[in-house]
Short mmCIF file of C-alpha atoms and ligand atoms in Angstrom, two decimals:
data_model
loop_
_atom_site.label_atom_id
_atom_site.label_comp_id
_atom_site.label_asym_id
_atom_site.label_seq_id
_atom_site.Cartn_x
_atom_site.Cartn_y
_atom_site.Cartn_z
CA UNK G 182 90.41 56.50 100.07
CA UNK G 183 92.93 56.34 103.29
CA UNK G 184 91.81 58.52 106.28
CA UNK G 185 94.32 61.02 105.33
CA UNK G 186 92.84 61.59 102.03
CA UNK G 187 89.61 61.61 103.48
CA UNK G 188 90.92 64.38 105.93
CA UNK G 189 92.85 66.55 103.19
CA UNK G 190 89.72 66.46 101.07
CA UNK G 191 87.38 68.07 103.23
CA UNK G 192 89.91 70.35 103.57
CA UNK G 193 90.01 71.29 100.17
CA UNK G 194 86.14 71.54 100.29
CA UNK G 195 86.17 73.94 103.54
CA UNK G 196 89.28 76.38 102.87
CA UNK G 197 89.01 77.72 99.69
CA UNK G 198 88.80 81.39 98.37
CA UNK G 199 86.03 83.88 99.09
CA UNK G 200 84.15 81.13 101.22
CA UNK G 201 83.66 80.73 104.89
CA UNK G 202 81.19 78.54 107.20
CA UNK G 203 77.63 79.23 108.85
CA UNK G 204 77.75 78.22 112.11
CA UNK G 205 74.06 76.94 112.40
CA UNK G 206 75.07 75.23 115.74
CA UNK G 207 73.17 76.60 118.49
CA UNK G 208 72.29 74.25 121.41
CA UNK G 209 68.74 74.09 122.22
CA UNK G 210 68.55 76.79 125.18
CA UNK G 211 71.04 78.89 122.57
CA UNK G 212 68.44 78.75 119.42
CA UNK G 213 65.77 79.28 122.41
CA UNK G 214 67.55 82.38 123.53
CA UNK G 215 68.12 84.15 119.61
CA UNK G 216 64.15 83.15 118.75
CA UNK G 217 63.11 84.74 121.82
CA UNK G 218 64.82 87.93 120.26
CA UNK G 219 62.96 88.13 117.57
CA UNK G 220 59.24 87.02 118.94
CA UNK G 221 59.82 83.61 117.98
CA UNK G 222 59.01 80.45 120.27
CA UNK G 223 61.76 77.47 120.09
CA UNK G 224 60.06 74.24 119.16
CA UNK G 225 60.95 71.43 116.62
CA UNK G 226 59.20 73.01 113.83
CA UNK G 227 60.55 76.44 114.39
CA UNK G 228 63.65 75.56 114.38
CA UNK G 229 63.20 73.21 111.30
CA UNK G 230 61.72 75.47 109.48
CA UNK G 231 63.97 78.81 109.88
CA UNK G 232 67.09 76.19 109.40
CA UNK G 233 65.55 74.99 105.84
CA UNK G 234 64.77 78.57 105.02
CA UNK G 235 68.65 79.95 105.15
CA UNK G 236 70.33 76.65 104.37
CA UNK G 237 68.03 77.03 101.16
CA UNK G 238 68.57 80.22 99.82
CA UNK G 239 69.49 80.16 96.39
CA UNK G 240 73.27 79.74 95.73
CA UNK G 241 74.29 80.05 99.27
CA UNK G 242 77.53 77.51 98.23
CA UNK G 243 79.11 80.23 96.31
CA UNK G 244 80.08 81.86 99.57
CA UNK G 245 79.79 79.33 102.28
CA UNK G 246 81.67 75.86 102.18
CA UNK G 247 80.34 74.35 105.31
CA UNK G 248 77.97 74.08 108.27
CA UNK G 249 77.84 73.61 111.38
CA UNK G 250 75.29 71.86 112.46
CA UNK G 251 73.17 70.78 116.03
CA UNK G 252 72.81 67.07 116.16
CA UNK G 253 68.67 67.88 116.06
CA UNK G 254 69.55 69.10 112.67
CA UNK G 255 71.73 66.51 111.08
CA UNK G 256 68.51 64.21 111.29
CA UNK G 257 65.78 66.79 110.53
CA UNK G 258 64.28 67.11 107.02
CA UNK G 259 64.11 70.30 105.23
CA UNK G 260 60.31 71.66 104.30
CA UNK G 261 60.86 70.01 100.87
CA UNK G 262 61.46 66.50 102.87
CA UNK G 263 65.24 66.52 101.89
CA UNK G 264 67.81 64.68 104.60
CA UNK G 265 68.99 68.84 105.63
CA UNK G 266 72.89 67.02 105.25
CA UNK G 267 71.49 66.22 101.62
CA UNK G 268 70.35 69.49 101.23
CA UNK G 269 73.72 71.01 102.10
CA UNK G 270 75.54 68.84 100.12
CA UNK G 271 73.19 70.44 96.86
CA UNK G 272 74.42 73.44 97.44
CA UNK G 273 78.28 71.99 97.45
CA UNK G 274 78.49 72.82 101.03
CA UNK G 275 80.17 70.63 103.79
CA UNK G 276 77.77 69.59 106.40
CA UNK G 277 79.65 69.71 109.39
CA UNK G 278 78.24 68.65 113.34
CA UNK G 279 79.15 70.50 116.90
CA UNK G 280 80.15 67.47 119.35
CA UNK G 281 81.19 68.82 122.44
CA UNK G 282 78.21 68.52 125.20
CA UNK G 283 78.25 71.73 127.13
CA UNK G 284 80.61 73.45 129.49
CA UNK G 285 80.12 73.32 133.41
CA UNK G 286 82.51 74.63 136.16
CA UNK G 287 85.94 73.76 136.73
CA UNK G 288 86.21 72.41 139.88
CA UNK G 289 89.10 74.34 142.39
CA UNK G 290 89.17 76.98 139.76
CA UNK G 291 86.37 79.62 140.53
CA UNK G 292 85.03 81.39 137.37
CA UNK G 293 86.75 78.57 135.17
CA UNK G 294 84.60 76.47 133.10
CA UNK G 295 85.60 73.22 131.24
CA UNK G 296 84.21 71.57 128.32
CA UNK G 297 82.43 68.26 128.21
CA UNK G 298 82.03 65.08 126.02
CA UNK G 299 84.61 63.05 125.30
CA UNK G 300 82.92 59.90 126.66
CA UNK G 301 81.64 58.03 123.83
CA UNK G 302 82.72 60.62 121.15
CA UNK G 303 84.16 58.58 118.74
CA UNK G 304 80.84 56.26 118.80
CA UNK G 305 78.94 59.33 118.57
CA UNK G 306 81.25 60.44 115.21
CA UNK G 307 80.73 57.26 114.08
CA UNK G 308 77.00 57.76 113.56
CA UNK G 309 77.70 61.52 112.82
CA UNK G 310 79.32 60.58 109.87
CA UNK G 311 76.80 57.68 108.75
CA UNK G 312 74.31 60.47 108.62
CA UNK G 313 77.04 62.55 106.26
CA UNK G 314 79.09 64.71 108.62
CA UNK G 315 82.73 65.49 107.31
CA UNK G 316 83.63 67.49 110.48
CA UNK G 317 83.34 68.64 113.88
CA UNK G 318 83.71 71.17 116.01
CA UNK G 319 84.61 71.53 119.98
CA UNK G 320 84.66 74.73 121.77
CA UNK G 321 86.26 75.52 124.61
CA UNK G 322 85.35 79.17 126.46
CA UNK G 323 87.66 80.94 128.46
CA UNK G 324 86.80 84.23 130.55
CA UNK G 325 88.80 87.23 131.34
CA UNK G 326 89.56 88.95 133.84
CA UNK G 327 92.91 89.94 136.37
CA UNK G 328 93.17 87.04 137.28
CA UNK G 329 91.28 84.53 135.12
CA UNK G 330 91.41 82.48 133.00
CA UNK G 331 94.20 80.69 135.79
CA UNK G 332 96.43 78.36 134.76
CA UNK G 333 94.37 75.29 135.06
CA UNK G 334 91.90 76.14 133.09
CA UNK G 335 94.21 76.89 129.96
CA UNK G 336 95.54 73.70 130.15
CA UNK G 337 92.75 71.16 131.09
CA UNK G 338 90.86 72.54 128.19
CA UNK G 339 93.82 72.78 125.95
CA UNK G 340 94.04 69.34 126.51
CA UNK G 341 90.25 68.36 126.23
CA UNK G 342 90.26 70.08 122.84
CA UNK G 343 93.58 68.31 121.41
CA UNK G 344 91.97 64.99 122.68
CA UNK G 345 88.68 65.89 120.61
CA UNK G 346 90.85 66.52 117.31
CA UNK G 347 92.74 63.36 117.61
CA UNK G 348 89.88 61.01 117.89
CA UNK G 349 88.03 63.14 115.04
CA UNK G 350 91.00 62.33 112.74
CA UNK G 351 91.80 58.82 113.77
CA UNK G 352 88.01 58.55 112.04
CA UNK G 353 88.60 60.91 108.69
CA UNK G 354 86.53 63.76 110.47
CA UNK G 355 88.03 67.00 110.41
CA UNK G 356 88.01 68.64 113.33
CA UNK G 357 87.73 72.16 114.29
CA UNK G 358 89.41 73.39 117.11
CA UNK G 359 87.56 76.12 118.69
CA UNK G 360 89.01 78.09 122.02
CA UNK G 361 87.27 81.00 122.41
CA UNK G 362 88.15 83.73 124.55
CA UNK G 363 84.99 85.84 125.65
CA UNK G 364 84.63 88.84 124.63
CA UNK G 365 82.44 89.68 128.22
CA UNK G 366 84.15 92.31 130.47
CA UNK G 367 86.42 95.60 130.75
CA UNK G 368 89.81 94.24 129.89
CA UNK G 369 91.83 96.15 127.51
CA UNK G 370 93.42 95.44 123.70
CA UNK G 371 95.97 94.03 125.45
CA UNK G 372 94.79 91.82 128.05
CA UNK G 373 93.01 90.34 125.27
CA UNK G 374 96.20 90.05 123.72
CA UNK G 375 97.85 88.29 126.40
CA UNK G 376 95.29 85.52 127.21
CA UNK G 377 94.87 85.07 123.38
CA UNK G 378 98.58 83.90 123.58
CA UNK G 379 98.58 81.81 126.49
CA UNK G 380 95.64 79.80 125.47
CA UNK G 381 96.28 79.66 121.75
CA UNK G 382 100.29 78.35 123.27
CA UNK G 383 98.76 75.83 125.39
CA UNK G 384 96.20 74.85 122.67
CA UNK G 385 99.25 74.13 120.24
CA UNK G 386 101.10 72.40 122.77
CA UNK G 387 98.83 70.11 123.51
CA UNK G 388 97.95 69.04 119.63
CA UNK G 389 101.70 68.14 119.59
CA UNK G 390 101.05 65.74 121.95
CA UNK G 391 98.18 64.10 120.75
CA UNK G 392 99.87 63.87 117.41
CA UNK G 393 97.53 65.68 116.22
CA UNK G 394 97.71 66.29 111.88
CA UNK G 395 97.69 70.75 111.87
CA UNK G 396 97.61 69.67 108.09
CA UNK G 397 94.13 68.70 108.47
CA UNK G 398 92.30 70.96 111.25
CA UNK G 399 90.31 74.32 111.13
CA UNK G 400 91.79 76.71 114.13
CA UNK G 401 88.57 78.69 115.16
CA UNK G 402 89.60 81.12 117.58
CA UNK G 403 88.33 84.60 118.75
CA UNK G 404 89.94 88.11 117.06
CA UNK G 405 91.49 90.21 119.48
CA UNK G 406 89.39 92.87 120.83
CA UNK G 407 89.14 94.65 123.86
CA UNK G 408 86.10 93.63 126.29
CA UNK G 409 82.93 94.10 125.53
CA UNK G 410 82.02 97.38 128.22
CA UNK G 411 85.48 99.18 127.28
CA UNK G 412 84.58 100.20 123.93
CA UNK G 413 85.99 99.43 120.35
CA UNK G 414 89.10 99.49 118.57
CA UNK G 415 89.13 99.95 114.69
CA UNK G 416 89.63 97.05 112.64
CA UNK G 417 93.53 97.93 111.66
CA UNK G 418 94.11 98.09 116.03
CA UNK G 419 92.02 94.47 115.87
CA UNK G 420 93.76 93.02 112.58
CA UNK G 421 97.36 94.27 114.04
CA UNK G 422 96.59 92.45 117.64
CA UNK G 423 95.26 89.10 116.34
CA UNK G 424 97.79 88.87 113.82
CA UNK G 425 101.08 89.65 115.87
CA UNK G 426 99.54 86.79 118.48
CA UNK G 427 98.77 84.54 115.80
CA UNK G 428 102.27 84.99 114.04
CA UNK G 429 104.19 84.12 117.66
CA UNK G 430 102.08 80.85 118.03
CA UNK G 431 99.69 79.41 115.30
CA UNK G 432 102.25 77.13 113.24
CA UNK G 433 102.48 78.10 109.65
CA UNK G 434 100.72 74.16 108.76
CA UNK G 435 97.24 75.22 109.74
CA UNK G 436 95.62 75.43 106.60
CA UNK G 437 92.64 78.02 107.93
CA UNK G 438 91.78 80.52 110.68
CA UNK G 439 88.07 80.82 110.73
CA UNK G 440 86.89 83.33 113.19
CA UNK G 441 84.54 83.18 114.96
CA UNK G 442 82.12 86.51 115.60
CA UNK G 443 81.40 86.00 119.67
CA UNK G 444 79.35 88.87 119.65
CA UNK G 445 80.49 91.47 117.37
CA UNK G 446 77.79 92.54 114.93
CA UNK G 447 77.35 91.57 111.55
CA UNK G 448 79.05 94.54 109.85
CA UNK G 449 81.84 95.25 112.58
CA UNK G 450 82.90 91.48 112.11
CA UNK G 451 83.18 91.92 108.51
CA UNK G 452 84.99 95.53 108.39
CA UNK G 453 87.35 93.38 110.88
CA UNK G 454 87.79 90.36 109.01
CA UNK G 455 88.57 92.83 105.84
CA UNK G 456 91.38 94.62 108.11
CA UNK G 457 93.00 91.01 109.00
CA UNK G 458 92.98 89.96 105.52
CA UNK G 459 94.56 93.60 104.27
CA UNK G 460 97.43 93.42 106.24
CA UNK G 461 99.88 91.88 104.02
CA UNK G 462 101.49 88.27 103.80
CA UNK G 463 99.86 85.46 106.78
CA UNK G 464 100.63 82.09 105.90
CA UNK G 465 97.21 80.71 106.68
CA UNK G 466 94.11 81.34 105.20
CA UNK G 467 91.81 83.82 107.53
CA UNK G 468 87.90 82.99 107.36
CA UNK G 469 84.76 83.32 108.70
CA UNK G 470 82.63 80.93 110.48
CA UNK G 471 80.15 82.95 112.72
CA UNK G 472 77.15 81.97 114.16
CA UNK G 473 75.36 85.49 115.21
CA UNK G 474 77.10 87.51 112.89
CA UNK G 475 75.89 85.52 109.66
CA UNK G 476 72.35 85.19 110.91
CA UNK G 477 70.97 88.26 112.75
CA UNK G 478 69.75 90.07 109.86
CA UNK G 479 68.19 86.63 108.79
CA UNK G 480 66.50 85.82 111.60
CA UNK G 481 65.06 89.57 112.26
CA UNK G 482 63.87 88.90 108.69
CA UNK G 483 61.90 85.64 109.05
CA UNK G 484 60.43 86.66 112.41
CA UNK G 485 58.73 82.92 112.68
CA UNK G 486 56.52 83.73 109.34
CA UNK G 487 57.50 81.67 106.13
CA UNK G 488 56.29 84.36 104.15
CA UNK G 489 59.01 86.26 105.02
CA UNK G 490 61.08 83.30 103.52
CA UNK G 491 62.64 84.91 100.72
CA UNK G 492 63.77 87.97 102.52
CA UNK G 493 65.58 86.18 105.36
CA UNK G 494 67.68 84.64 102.51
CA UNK G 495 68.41 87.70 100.76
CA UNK G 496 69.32 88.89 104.37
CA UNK G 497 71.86 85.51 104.43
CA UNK G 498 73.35 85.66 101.23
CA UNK G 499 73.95 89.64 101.76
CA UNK G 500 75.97 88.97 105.03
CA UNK G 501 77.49 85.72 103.42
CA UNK G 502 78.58 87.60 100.10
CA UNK G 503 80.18 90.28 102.33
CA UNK G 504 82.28 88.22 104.45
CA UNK G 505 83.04 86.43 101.06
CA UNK G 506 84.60 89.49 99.91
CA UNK G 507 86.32 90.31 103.49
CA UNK G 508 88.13 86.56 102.86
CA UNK G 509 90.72 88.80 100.33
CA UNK G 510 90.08 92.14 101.57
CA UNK G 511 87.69 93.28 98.63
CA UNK G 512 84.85 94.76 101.05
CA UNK G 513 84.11 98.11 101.89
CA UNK G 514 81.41 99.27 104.37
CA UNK G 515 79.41 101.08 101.49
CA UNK G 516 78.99 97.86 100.00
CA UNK G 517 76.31 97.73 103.63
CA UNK G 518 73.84 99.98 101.49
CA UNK G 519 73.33 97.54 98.74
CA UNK G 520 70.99 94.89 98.84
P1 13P V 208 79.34 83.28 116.97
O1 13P V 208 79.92 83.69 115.63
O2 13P V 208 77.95 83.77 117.19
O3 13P V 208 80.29 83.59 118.09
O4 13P V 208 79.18 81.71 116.93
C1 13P V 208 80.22 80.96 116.48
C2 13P V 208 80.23 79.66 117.18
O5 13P V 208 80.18 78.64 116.56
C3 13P V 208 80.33 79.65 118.64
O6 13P V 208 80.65 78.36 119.06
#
C-alpha cells in the first residue's frame, strides 16, 4: 500500500457516520488533575486500569472510531493482558497517539504560549506506529483576551502545527490538527468569533505551505462560544458562529471537523454538536472527539473501584451513543433521561 493509501484509509476508518473519537490523551499531571476529582490517586495502575475499563466496554466501536491515546498507554496492557492498541483494534477502533510535548511560554509575547516537540518527531512516529498507531494529534492553545492571542503567537504555532502534519504524512500517519482556542475568560460570542478566524486563517495558510494533503487530516478545533465567566449562548447562537467562521476559512477538502469539548459539559457539548449538525448543508463532516466531555460521567462512575466497572461503561457508551446521534442531528436532550 503507498503512503497515500495508507493515509486515505485511516481516513475512511476515522470519519464515518454516527462515530466520533475518545480523546483518552491526558498528560500525566492532566489524568493526575481529573483523578484527583473524583478521589482517585494517579499512579500506573490507576490509570491502567480505568483506561482498560472504558476502552472495554462492550461495543464501544459502534460509536467511536478512534483514540487518542498517551504514549504510557500505547505500551500498557489492558487487565486481560491485551497490547491496549490490540484491544482497540477489537473493537474496530483506530488507536491513535498525542505527540506534541507540552506548551511553555512564548518568548517576547507575554500571555502567549507555544507548543513543543518537533525534535525527533518523526523517530518518535516511527516507533508510534511499530506499536500500531494510525494517527496523531498536536495541539496548539491560544488564549483570549483584548489583546491576545498577538500576532506572533497565531503564526509561530500555525506554523509548528502545519510542520507536525507534514512529517505525520510523509510517514502514512494521519495527523490531527488541533488549535484550540480557550474557552477561559469574559470575551464575548464574537471575540470568540474573531480569533477563531484569525487562527483557523493562519492555520490553513500555513498547511499550504508545508504541502500539506487537507485530503488526509482531521481539523480539531474549538466551537465558538463566548468565554467561560460571560455566560452561555444556545446551541443555534454556537452552531451559527462556528459555522459562518468555518465556511470563510476551512477549505471544503477537509474530510472531518472533530470538536473538541474544552470544557463544556457532557450534555451542553452534545445539544451543541446536534445544533452544528442541524443547520443545513457543510461540506465537511462535523464530529466529536472530546476528552472531558466523553468521560466525566465515566470516571465519577468508577471512582478508583473496579467494581464499579460495569457502570463506568454504561456511563461511556451513554455519552458515546449520544454524541453518535448529535453526528446527524438525531439527539434530543430527553434522550439525557434514558440510560
Ligand atoms: P477536551 O474535549 O476535554 O477539551 O479534550 C480534548 C482534547 O484532546 C484536548 O487536547
Amino acid at each position: 500500500m503507498s503512503v497515500k493509501q495508507e493515509l486515505l484509509a485511516t481516513i475512511a476508518d476515522l470519519v464515518q457516520p454516527g462515530k466520533g473519537i475518545l480523546a483518552a490523551d491526558e498528560s500525566a499531571p492532566t489524568i493526575a488533575k481529573r483523578f484527583k476529582a473524583v478521589g482517585v490517586e494517579s499512579t500506573e495502575a490507576t490509570r491502567r486500569e480505568y483506561r482498560s475499563i472504558i476502552f472495554s466496554t462492550p461495543k464501544l466501536g459502534a460509536h467511536v472510531s478512534g483514540v487518542i491515546l498517551y504514549q504510557e498507554t500505547l505500551e500498557q496492557l489492558s487487565l486481560d493482558d491485551v497490547a491496549i492498541p490490540k484491544l482497540l483494534a477489537s473493537q474496530g477502533i483506530v488507536p491513535g497517539i498525542k505527540v506534541d510535548q507540552g506548551k511553555g511560554p512564548l518568548v517576547n509575547a507575554p500571555g502567549d504560549e507555544i507548543t513543543y516537540g518537533l525534535d525527533g518527531l518523526g523517530t518518535r512516529l516511527e516507533h508510534y506506529k511499530s506499536m500500531g498507531a494510525r494517527f496523531a494529534k498536536w495541539r496548539d492553545v491560544f488564549h483570549i483576551s483584548d489583546t491576545l492571542p498577538s500576532f506572533q503567537a497565531i503564526k509561530s504555532n500555525a506554523e509548528v502545527l502545519a510542520r507536525y502534519a507534514a512529517v505525520c504524512q510523509s510517514m502514512g500517519i494521519v495527523p490531527i490538527v488541533e488549535p484550540e482556542v480557550l474557552i477561559d475568560g469574559n470575551h464575548s460570542i464574537e471575540r470568540a468569533a474573531e480569533v477563531s478566524e484569525d487562527v483557523l486563517l493562519e492555520v490553513f495558510k500555513a498547511l499550504h505551505r508545508h504541502r500539506v494533503d487537507l485530503e488526509t487530516m482531521v481539523l480539531k478545533p474549538s466551537m465558538v462560544t463566548p468565554g467561560k465567566e460571560t455566560g452561555k449562548a444556545s446551541p443555534e447562537q454556537v452552531a451559527e458562529a462556528t459555522l459562518s467562521v468555518f465556511r470563510r476559512v476551512v477549505p471544503a477538502a477537509v474530510p472531518g471537523i472533530f470538536f473538541l469539548s474544552g470544557g463544556q459539559t457532557p450534555e451542553e457539548s452534545t445539544e451543541n454538536l446536534n445544533a452544528l449538525n442541524s443547520m443545513g448543508y457543510h461540506p465537511w463532516e462535523l464530529s466529536f472527539s472530546y476528552g472531558r466531555a466523553l468521560q466525566e460521567p465515566a470516571q465519577k462512575a468508577w471512582a478508583g473501584m473496579l467494581d464499579n466497572a460495569d457502570k463506568a461503561q454504561a456511563a461511556m457508551k451513554k455519552r458515546a451513543r449520544l454524541n453518535g446521534l448529535a453526528r446527524s442531528g438525531s439527539y434530543s436532550p430527553d434522550m439525557e433521561r434514558e440510560d
